[in-house]
PDB file of C-alpha atoms in Angstrom:
ATOM      1  CA  MET A 105     -23.327 -12.966 -16.690  1.00  0.00           C
ATOM      2  CA  GLY A 106     -22.436 -11.248 -13.450  1.00  0.00           C
ATOM      3  CA  LYS A 107     -20.087  -8.340 -12.865  1.00  0.00           C
ATOM      4  CA  VAL A 108     -16.761  -7.735 -11.142  1.00  0.00           C
ATOM      5  CA  TYR A 109     -15.811  -4.691  -9.077  1.00  0.00           C
ATOM      6  CA  ILE A 110     -12.058  -4.220  -8.656  1.00  0.00           C
ATOM      7  CA  VAL A 111     -12.011  -2.139  -5.506  1.00  0.00           C
ATOM      8  CA  GLY A 112      -9.390  -0.218  -3.568  1.00  0.00           C
ATOM      9  CA  ALA A 113     -10.153  -0.518   0.151  1.00  0.00           C
ATOM     10  CA  GLY A 114      -7.637   2.150   1.073  1.00  0.00           C
ATOM     11  CA  PRO A 115      -5.069   1.762   3.878  1.00  0.00           C
ATOM     12  CA  GLY A 116      -5.628   0.255   7.318  1.00  0.00           C
ATOM     13  CA  ASP A 117      -8.065   2.877   8.651  1.00  0.00           C
ATOM     14  CA  PRO A 118     -11.494   1.561   7.572  1.00  0.00           C
ATOM     15  CA  GLU A 119     -12.964   5.073   7.567  1.00  0.00           C
ATOM     16  CA  LEU A 120     -10.768   5.989   4.601  1.00  0.00           C
ATOM     17  CA  ILE A 121     -12.695   3.750   2.212  1.00  0.00           C
ATOM     18  CA  THR A 122     -14.813   5.558  -0.403  1.00  0.00           C
ATOM     19  CA  ILE A 123     -18.617   5.488  -0.445  1.00  0.00           C
ATOM     20  CA  LYS A 124     -18.591   3.786  -3.853  1.00  0.00           C
ATOM     21  CA  ALA A 125     -16.242   1.083  -2.589  1.00  0.00           C
ATOM     22  CA  MET A 126     -18.479   0.485   0.419  1.00  0.00           C
ATOM     23  CA  LYS A 127     -21.493   0.027  -1.865  1.00  0.00           C
ATOM     24  CA  ALA A 128     -19.549  -2.572  -3.851  1.00  0.00           C
ATOM     25  CA  ILE A 129     -18.923  -4.505  -0.641  1.00  0.00           C
ATOM     26  CA  GLN A 130     -22.569  -4.328   0.394  1.00  0.00           C
ATOM     27  CA  LYS A 131     -24.003  -5.695  -2.852  1.00  0.00           C
ATOM     28  CA  ALA A 132     -21.405  -8.389  -3.536  1.00  0.00           C
ATOM     29  CA  ASP A 133     -22.318 -12.066  -3.678  1.00  0.00           C
ATOM     30  CA  VAL A 134     -18.633 -12.962  -3.497  1.00  0.00           C
ATOM     31  CA  ILE A 135     -15.750 -10.966  -2.000  1.00  0.00           C
ATOM     32  CA  LEU A 136     -12.143 -11.896  -2.691  1.00  0.00           C
ATOM     33  CA  TYR A 137     -10.036  -9.890  -0.244  1.00  0.00           C
ATOM     34  CA  ASP A 138      -6.326  -9.357   0.385  1.00  0.00           C
ATOM     35  CA  ARG A 139      -4.224  -9.509   3.571  1.00  0.00           C
ATOM     36  CA  LEU A 140      -4.004  -5.767   4.206  1.00  0.00           C
ATOM     37  CA  VAL A 141      -7.727  -5.127   3.866  1.00  0.00           C
ATOM     38  CA  ASN A 142      -9.130  -4.138   7.271  1.00  0.00           C
ATOM     39  CA  LYS A 143     -11.396  -7.013   8.311  1.00  0.00           C
ATOM     40  CA  GLU A 144     -13.886  -4.525   9.794  1.00  0.00           C
ATOM     41  CA  LEU A 145     -14.965  -3.747   6.228  1.00  0.00           C
ATOM     42  CA  LEU A 146     -16.133  -7.330   5.716  1.00  0.00           C
ATOM     43  CA  ALA A 147     -18.817  -6.790   8.360  1.00  0.00           C
ATOM     44  CA  TYR A 148     -20.696  -4.711   5.776  1.00  0.00           C
ATOM     45  CA  ALA A 149     -21.040  -7.655   3.404  1.00  0.00           C
ATOM     46  CA  LYS A 150     -24.322  -9.511   3.016  1.00  0.00           C
ATOM     47  CA  LYS A 151     -24.695 -12.408   5.467  1.00  0.00           C
ATOM     48  CA  GLU A 152     -24.946 -14.852   2.595  1.00  0.00           C
ATOM     49  CA  ALA A 153     -21.918 -13.491   0.731  1.00  0.00           C
ATOM     50  CA  ASP A 154     -18.955 -15.805   0.198  1.00  0.00           C
ATOM     51  CA  LEU A 155     -15.747 -14.347   1.644  1.00  0.00           C
ATOM     52  CA  ILE A 156     -12.560 -15.690   0.066  1.00  0.00           C
ATOM     53  CA  TYR A 157      -9.130 -14.825   1.469  1.00  0.00           C
ATOM     54  CA  CYS A 158      -6.456 -14.172  -1.158  1.00  0.00           C
ATOM     55  CA  GLY A 159      -3.773 -12.730   1.091  1.00  0.00           C
ATOM     56  CA  LYS A 160      -0.121 -12.585   0.150  1.00  0.00           C
ATOM     57  CA  LEU A 161       2.987 -12.299   2.302  1.00  0.00           C
ATOM     58  CA  PRO A 162       6.484 -11.566   1.006  1.00  0.00           C
ATOM     59  CA  ASN A 163       7.778 -14.819  -0.531  1.00  0.00           C
ATOM     60  CA  TYR A 164       4.534 -16.631   0.356  1.00  0.00           C
ATOM     61  CA  HIS A 165       1.267 -16.542  -1.552  1.00  0.00           C
ATOM     62  CA  THR A 166      -1.870 -17.962   0.004  1.00  0.00           C
ATOM     63  CA  MET A 167      -3.423 -17.916  -3.465  1.00  0.00           C
ATOM     64  CA  ARG A 168      -1.576 -17.512  -6.738  1.00  0.00           C
ATOM     65  CA  GLN A 169      -2.607 -14.680  -9.044  1.00  0.00           C
ATOM     66  CA  GLU A 170      -3.683 -17.154 -11.720  1.00  0.00           C
ATOM     67  CA  THR A 171      -6.044 -18.798  -9.227  1.00  0.00           C
ATOM     68  CA  ILE A 172      -7.527 -15.449  -8.236  1.00  0.00           C
ATOM     69  CA  ASN A 173      -8.136 -14.667 -11.903  1.00  0.00           C
ATOM     70  CA  LYS A 174      -9.918 -17.998 -12.360  1.00  0.00           C
ATOM     71  CA  PHE A 175     -12.167 -17.317  -9.367  1.00  0.00           C
ATOM     72  CA  LEU A 176     -13.134 -13.896 -10.721  1.00  0.00           C
ATOM     73  CA  VAL A 177     -14.113 -15.439 -14.041  1.00  0.00           C
ATOM     74  CA  LYS A 178     -15.835 -18.461 -12.508  1.00  0.00           C
ATOM     75  CA  TYR A 179     -18.131 -16.513 -10.190  1.00  0.00           C
ATOM     76  CA  ALA A 180     -18.915 -13.776 -12.704  1.00  0.00           C
ATOM     77  CA  GLN A 181     -19.828 -16.336 -15.361  1.00  0.00           C
ATOM     78  CA  ALA A 182     -22.142 -17.927 -12.779  1.00  0.00           C
ATOM     79  CA  GLY A 183     -24.052 -14.643 -12.601  1.00  0.00           C
ATOM     80  CA  LYS A 184     -22.560 -13.424  -9.312  1.00  0.00           C
ATOM     81  CA  ILE A 185     -21.655  -9.883  -8.300  1.00  0.00           C
ATOM     82  CA  VAL A 186     -17.983 -10.176  -7.388  1.00  0.00           C
ATOM     83  CA  THR A 187     -16.007  -7.605  -5.422  1.00  0.00           C
ATOM     84  CA  ARG A 188     -12.241  -7.950  -5.613  1.00  0.00           C
ATOM     85  CA  LEU A 189     -11.156  -6.047  -2.506  1.00  0.00           C
ATOM     86  CA  LYS A 190      -7.571  -4.785  -2.384  1.00  0.00           C
ATOM     87  CA  GLY A 191      -5.643  -2.707   0.115  1.00  0.00           C
ATOM     88  CA  GLY A 192      -4.744   0.767  -1.119  1.00  0.00           C
ATOM     89  CA  ASP A 193      -5.471   1.397  -4.791  1.00  0.00           C
ATOM     90  CA  PRO A 194      -5.917  -1.510  -7.231  1.00  0.00           C
ATOM     91  CA  TYR A 195      -4.006   0.175 -10.045  1.00  0.00           C
ATOM     92  CA  LEU A 196      -0.989   1.208  -7.950  1.00  0.00           C
ATOM     93  CA  PHE A 197       1.151  -1.901  -7.438  1.00  0.00           C
ATOM     94  CA  GLY A 198      -2.081  -3.810  -6.809  1.00  0.00           C
ATOM     95  CA  ARG A 199      -2.214  -6.060  -9.886  1.00  0.00           C
ATOM     96  CA  GLY A 200      -5.616  -4.618 -10.695  1.00  0.00           C
ATOM     97  CA  GLY A 201      -4.593  -4.107 -14.289  1.00  0.00           C
ATOM     98  CA  GLU A 202      -3.739  -7.794 -14.689  1.00  0.00           C
ATOM     99  CA  GLU A 203      -7.140  -8.810 -13.358  1.00  0.00           C
ATOM    100  CA  ALA A 204      -8.954  -6.315 -15.561  1.00  0.00           C
ATOM    101  CA  GLU A 205      -7.138  -7.719 -18.606  1.00  0.00           C
ATOM    102  CA  VAL A 206      -8.451 -11.202 -17.863  1.00  0.00           C
ATOM    103  CA  LEU A 207     -11.991  -9.900 -17.499  1.00  0.00           C
ATOM    104  CA  VAL A 208     -11.771  -8.121 -20.848  1.00  0.00           C
ATOM    105  CA  GLN A 209     -10.522 -11.309 -22.493  1.00  0.00           C
ATOM    106  CA  LYS A 210     -13.515 -13.214 -21.079  1.00  0.00           C
ATOM    107  CA  ARG A 211     -15.923 -10.368 -21.951  1.00  0.00           C
ATOM    108  CA  ILE A 212     -16.965  -9.961 -18.333  1.00  0.00           C
ATOM    109  CA  PRO A 213     -18.353  -6.545 -17.287  1.00  0.00           C
ATOM    110  CA  PHE A 214     -16.281  -4.810 -14.630  1.00  0.00           C
ATOM    111  CA  GLU A 215     -15.666  -1.514 -12.861  1.00  0.00           C
ATOM    112  CA  VAL A 216     -12.539  -0.234 -11.151  1.00  0.00           C
ATOM    113  CA  ILE A 217     -13.054   1.757  -7.957  1.00  0.00           C
ATOM    114  CA  PRO A 218      -9.890   3.613  -6.866  1.00  0.00           C
ATOM    115  CA  GLY A 219      -8.782   3.770  -3.251  1.00  0.00           C
ATOM    116  CA  VAL A 220      -6.481   5.857  -1.079  1.00  0.00           C
ATOM    117  CA  THR A 221      -3.008   4.531  -1.854  1.00  0.00           C
ATOM    118  CA  ALA A 222      -0.479   3.650   0.841  1.00  0.00           C
ATOM    119  CA  ALA A 223       2.013   6.399  -0.018  1.00  0.00           C
ATOM    120  CA  SER A 224      -0.398   9.291   0.417  1.00  0.00           C
ATOM    121  CA  ALA A 225      -2.094   7.726   3.449  1.00  0.00           C
ATOM    122  CA  ALA A 226       1.106   6.775   5.258  1.00  0.00           C
ATOM    123  CA  SER A 227       2.744  10.130   4.644  1.00  0.00           C
ATOM    124  CA  ALA A 228      -0.344  12.084   5.714  1.00  0.00           C
ATOM    125  CA  TYR A 229      -0.729  10.074   8.929  1.00  0.00           C
ATOM    126  CA  ALA A 230       2.991  10.447   9.649  1.00  0.00           C
ATOM    127  CA  GLY A 231       2.915  14.221   9.209  1.00  0.00           C
ATOM    128  CA  ILE A 232       4.913  14.148   5.970  1.00  0.00           C
ATOM    129  CA  PRO A 233       3.508  16.083   2.984  1.00  0.00           C
ATOM    130  CA  LEU A 234       4.656  14.358  -0.202  1.00  0.00           C
ATOM    131  CA  THR A 235       4.885  17.749  -1.894  1.00  0.00           C
ATOM    132  CA  HIS A 236       5.477  21.146  -0.348  1.00  0.00           C
ATOM    133  CA  ARG A 237       5.988  24.492  -2.018  1.00  0.00           C
ATOM    134  CA  ASN A 238       9.701  25.406  -2.359  1.00  0.00           C
ATOM    135  CA  ILE A 239      10.755  21.975  -1.023  1.00  0.00           C
ATOM    136  CA  SER A 240       9.182  19.241  -3.133  1.00  0.00           C
ATOM    137  CA  ALA A 241       7.500  19.804  -6.483  1.00  0.00           C
ATOM    138  CA  SER A 242       7.528  16.164  -7.580  1.00  0.00           C
ATOM    139  CA  CYS A 243       7.039  12.691  -6.168  1.00  0.00           C
ATOM    140  CA  ALA A 244       7.910   9.262  -7.607  1.00  0.00           C
ATOM    141  CA  PHE A 245       6.121   6.046  -6.587  1.00  0.00           C
ATOM    142  CA  ILE A 246       8.492   3.087  -6.899  1.00  0.00           C
ATOM    143  CA  THR A 247       8.185  -0.601  -6.087  1.00  0.00           C
ATOM    144  CA  GLY A 248      10.981  -1.939  -3.906  1.00  0.00           C
ATOM    145  CA  HIS A 249       9.904  -5.529  -4.512  1.00  0.00           C
ATOM    146  CA  ARG A 250      12.128  -5.693  -7.593  1.00  0.00           C
ATOM    147  CA  ALA A 251      15.033  -3.773  -6.101  1.00  0.00           C
ATOM    148  CA  GLY A 252      17.438  -6.674  -6.533  1.00  0.00           C
ATOM    149  CA  ASP A 253      17.006  -6.324 -10.302  1.00  0.00           C
ATOM    150  CA  TRP A 254      17.486  -2.566 -10.411  1.00  0.00           C
ATOM    151  CA  THR A 255      21.262  -2.394 -10.465  1.00  0.00           C
ATOM    152  CA  THR A 256      21.396  -2.454 -14.273  1.00  0.00           C
ATOM    153  CA  LYS A 257      18.375  -0.192 -14.774  1.00  0.00           C
ATOM    154  CA  GLU A 258      19.697   3.318 -15.114  1.00  0.00           C
ATOM    155  CA  GLU A 259      16.210   4.674 -15.824  1.00  0.00           C
ATOM    156  CA  THR A 260      15.244   3.925 -12.220  1.00  0.00           C
ATOM    157  CA  ILE A 261      18.264   5.803 -10.919  1.00  0.00           C
ATOM    158  CA  ARG A 262      17.325   8.749 -13.131  1.00  0.00           C
ATOM    159  CA  LEU A 263      13.786   8.665 -11.727  1.00  0.00           C
ATOM    160  CA  MET A 264      15.085   8.740  -8.167  1.00  0.00           C
ATOM    161  CA  LYS A 265      17.366  11.635  -9.058  1.00  0.00           C
ATOM    162  CA  ALA A 266      14.629  13.621 -10.807  1.00  0.00           C
ATOM    163  CA  ALA A 267      11.962  13.324  -8.075  1.00  0.00           C
ATOM    164  CA  ASP A 268      12.139  15.552  -5.000  1.00  0.00           C
ATOM    165  CA  THR A 269      10.317  12.909  -2.950  1.00  0.00           C
ATOM    166  CA  VAL A 270      10.552   9.143  -3.474  1.00  0.00           C
ATOM    167  CA  ALA A 271       7.908   6.792  -2.030  1.00  0.00           C
ATOM    168  CA  VAL A 272       8.923   3.142  -2.039  1.00  0.00           C
ATOM    169  CA  TYR A 273       6.342   0.362  -1.771  1.00  0.00           C
ATOM    170  CA  MET A 274       7.221  -3.191  -0.653  1.00  0.00           C
ATOM    171  CA  GLY A 275      10.844  -2.306  -0.056  1.00  0.00           C
ATOM    172  CA  VAL A 276      11.699  -3.760   3.378  1.00  0.00           C
ATOM    173  CA  LYS A 277      13.429  -6.857   2.030  1.00  0.00           C
ATOM    174  CA  ASN A 278      15.656  -4.794  -0.251  1.00  0.00           C
ATOM    175  CA  ILE A 279      16.523  -1.755   1.881  1.00  0.00           C
ATOM    176  CA  PRO A 280      20.329  -2.067   1.321  1.00  0.00           C
ATOM    177  CA  GLU A 281      19.765  -2.188  -2.451  1.00  0.00           C
ATOM    178  CA  ILE A 282      17.376   0.760  -2.313  1.00  0.00           C
ATOM    179  CA  GLN A 283      19.926   2.711  -0.280  1.00  0.00           C
ATOM    180  CA  ASP A 284      22.559   1.966  -2.895  1.00  0.00           C
ATOM    181  CA  MET A 285      20.252   3.087  -5.713  1.00  0.00           C
ATOM    182  CA  ILE A 286      19.477   6.368  -3.953  1.00  0.00           C
ATOM    183  CA  ILE A 287      23.184   7.051  -3.377  1.00  0.00           C
ATOM    184  CA  ARG A 288      23.954   6.227  -7.005  1.00  0.00           C
ATOM    185  CA  SER A 289      21.253   8.686  -8.068  1.00  0.00           C
ATOM    186  CA  GLY A 290      23.363  11.458  -6.559  1.00  0.00           C
ATOM    187  CA  LYS A 291      21.073  12.455  -3.713  1.00  0.00           C
ATOM    188  CA  ASP A 292      22.733  13.948  -0.658  1.00  0.00           C
ATOM    189  CA  GLN A 293      23.362  11.138   1.838  1.00  0.00           C
ATOM    190  CA  ASN A 294      21.991  13.366   4.592  1.00  0.00           C
ATOM    191  CA  THR A 295      18.594  13.393   2.876  1.00  0.00           C
ATOM    192  CA  PRO A 296      16.039  12.276   5.483  1.00  0.00           C
ATOM    193  CA  VAL A 297      14.224   8.957   5.240  1.00  0.00           C
ATOM    194  CA  ALA A 298      11.083   7.726   7.011  1.00  0.00           C
ATOM    195  CA  PHE A 299       9.984   4.134   7.572  1.00  0.00           C
ATOM    196  CA  ILE A 300       6.235   4.073   8.260  1.00  0.00           C
ATOM    197  CA  GLU A 301       4.936   0.721   9.512  1.00  0.00           C
ATOM    198  CA  TRP A 302       1.236  -0.250   9.671  1.00  0.00           C
ATOM    199  CA  ALA A 303       0.180   3.194   8.493  1.00  0.00           C
ATOM    200  CA  THR A 304      -3.184   4.588   9.646  1.00  0.00           C
ATOM    201  CA  THR A 305      -3.679   1.834  12.245  1.00  0.00           C
ATOM    202  CA  GLU A 306      -3.209   1.694  16.011  1.00  0.00           C
ATOM    203  CA  GLU A 307       0.123  -0.034  15.377  1.00  0.00           C
ATOM    204  CA  GLN A 308       1.535   2.766  13.224  1.00  0.00           C
ATOM    205  CA  ARG A 309       5.191   3.503  13.922  1.00  0.00           C
ATOM    206  CA  THR A 310       7.455   5.978  12.140  1.00  0.00           C
ATOM    207  CA  VAL A 311      11.231   5.745  12.299  1.00  0.00           C
ATOM    208  CA  THR A 312      13.263   8.547  10.719  1.00  0.00           C
ATOM    209  CA  THR A 313      16.864   8.363   9.584  1.00  0.00           C
ATOM    210  CA  THR A 314      19.001   9.457   6.620  1.00  0.00           C
ATOM    211  CA  VAL A 315      19.972   7.893   3.305  1.00  0.00           C
ATOM    212  CA  LYS A 316      23.450   7.273   4.709  1.00  0.00           C
ATOM    213  CA  GLU A 317      22.101   5.389   7.733  1.00  0.00           C
ATOM    214  CA  MET A 318      18.910   3.845   6.363  1.00  0.00           C
ATOM    215  CA  ALA A 319      20.048   0.189   6.149  1.00  0.00           C
ATOM    216  CA  LYS A 320      21.680   0.354   9.582  1.00  0.00           C
ATOM    217  CA  SER A 321      18.659   2.087  11.107  1.00  0.00           C
ATOM    218  CA  ALA A 322      16.218  -0.403   9.568  1.00  0.00           C
ATOM    219  CA  LYS A 323      18.158  -3.284  11.117  1.00  0.00           C
ATOM    220  CA  GLU A 324      18.507  -1.633  14.528  1.00  0.00           C
ATOM    221  CA  ASN A 325      14.805  -0.766  14.665  1.00  0.00           C
ATOM    222  CA  CYS A 326      13.631  -4.133  13.285  1.00  0.00           C
ATOM    223  CA  ILE A 327      11.674  -2.513  10.466  1.00  0.00           C
ATOM    224  CA  SER A 328       9.132  -4.981   9.072  1.00  0.00           C
ATOM    225  CA  ASN A 329       6.212  -5.205   6.644  1.00  0.00           C
ATOM    226  CA  PRO A 330       3.893  -3.569   5.899  1.00  0.00           C
ATOM    227  CA  CYS A 331       6.016  -0.459   5.580  1.00  0.00           C
ATOM    228  CA  MET A 332       6.200   2.593   3.326  1.00  0.00           C
ATOM    229  CA  ILE A 333       9.579   4.207   2.815  1.00  0.00           C
ATOM    230  CA  ILE A 334       9.576   7.963   2.153  1.00  0.00           C
ATOM    231  CA  ILE A 335      12.792   9.641   1.022  1.00  0.00           C
ATOM    232  CA  GLY A 336      13.155  13.406   0.708  1.00  0.00           C
ATOM    233  CA  GLU A 337      13.429  16.724   2.511  1.00  0.00           C
ATOM    234  CA  VAL A 338       9.693  16.628   3.317  1.00  0.00           C
ATOM    235  CA  VAL A 339      10.436  13.962   5.950  1.00  0.00           C
ATOM    236  CA  ARG A 340      11.745  16.785   8.156  1.00  0.00           C
ATOM    237  CA  PHE A 341       8.118  17.833   8.747  1.00  0.00           C
ATOM    238  CA  HIS A 342       7.419  14.616  10.655  1.00  0.00           C
ATOM    239  CA  ASP A 343       8.281  15.964  14.103  1.00  0.00           C
ATOM    240  CA  GLN A 344       6.212  19.099  13.603  1.00  0.00           C
ATOM    241  CA  LEU A 345       3.161  17.710  11.785  1.00  0.00           C
ATOM    242  CA  ASN A 346       2.911  14.220  13.280  1.00  0.00           C
ATOM    243  CA  TRP A 347      -0.701  14.578  14.394  1.00  0.00           C
ATOM    244  CA  PHE A 348      -1.777  10.917  14.267  1.00  0.00           C
ATOM    245  CA  GLU A 349       0.864   9.218  16.385  1.00  0.00           C
ATOM    246  CA  LYS A 350       0.680  12.024  18.959  1.00  0.00           C
ATOM    247  CA  GLN A 351      -3.082  11.573  19.045  1.00  0.00           C
ATOM    248  CA  MET A 352      -2.777   7.793  19.414  1.00  0.00           C
ATOM    249  CA  SER A 353      -0.309   8.123  22.274  1.00  0.00           C
ATOM    250  CA  ASN A 354      -2.991   9.972  24.251  1.00  0.00           C
ATOM    251  CA  ILE A 355      -5.610   7.218  23.937  1.00  0.00           C
ATOM    252  CA  ASP A 356      -6.229   4.547  26.558  1.00  0.00           C
ATOM    253  CA  PHE A 357      -6.921   1.509  24.371  1.00  0.00           C
ATOM    254  CA  THR A 358      -8.606  -0.375  27.216  1.00  0.00           C
ATOM    255  CA  THR A 359     -11.382   2.206  27.212  1.00  0.00           C
ATOM    256  CA  GLY A 360     -10.948   4.025  23.890  1.00  0.00           C
ATOM    257  CA  VAL A 361     -10.952   7.328  25.771  1.00  0.00           C
ATOM    258  CA  SER A 362      -8.485  10.156  25.115  1.00  0.00           C
ATOM    259  CA  LEU A 363      -6.273  10.836  28.114  1.00  0.00           C
TER     260      LEU A 363
END
C-alpha cells in the first residue's frame, strides 16, 4: 500500500508554497495537479514521476471528480506515493474532503497539507487586509459557484449581513446574483468591492467598484476567471497599501530588472 498527500499548492506565486508541500512534490511517484497550480512547482518532481493533469474550467472538466478519486486509489493500492496537488488550500472549496473520504473508505493512508488560500493571498497582494481593527472584525468565505441557487437560502443572506468582509470564490459567472444577495443582506450599496484577477502572478489586476455598480463594472472591465471578489470597507485600503501591483509596474519583464 502506498500513501496519498492531499496538498495545497497555494496561489499563483510559487514561492508561497509551504516547505512540507514542496517535500510532498519531491518524493511523489505520481502527481495529479489542477489547472491553477503554478507549473514551475512541477519542476521539483522526480524525473520519473508521472504527472497527470486534472484541471477544471467553469462548465468544463478535463477530468471528472470520480475519475480523480479512482486514480488516487489505483496508484496508492499499487504502492505509489501520490501527491494530489491543488491550488490554494485543499479543504477550502478544493474538494479535498471528498477525496479524503474516498481514501478512508479504501483504507488508504493519507495526509492533508494545507496551503495559502486564494482569499488571503489575493487580498494581501492587492493591499486589502481582510480584517482591520475598528473596520472589520469578521470575514466570511463564500462560494459564488452556487449563487444561482442562493435566492431561497436566507442563511446565506444572514451570513453576508453578519460578516464585515465577504470573500467570494468562483463568483464571476454569477456576479449579478451575488450583487443581488449582498443588497438583500442590507449592506450599504456604496460598500466597496474589489475584483482581483490572477492574484499573486504577473497578470494580477485589481478593479474596484461598489456593491451598487459591481455587475456593471464587471461587464465594462471584462472581469474573468480566476478572480476573487472582496466586499467590505477594507477594500478602501487598496489604493494606499497596493504594494504588489505598484512593484510589478516598475519591472521590465524583458530583463526582470526593476526600473
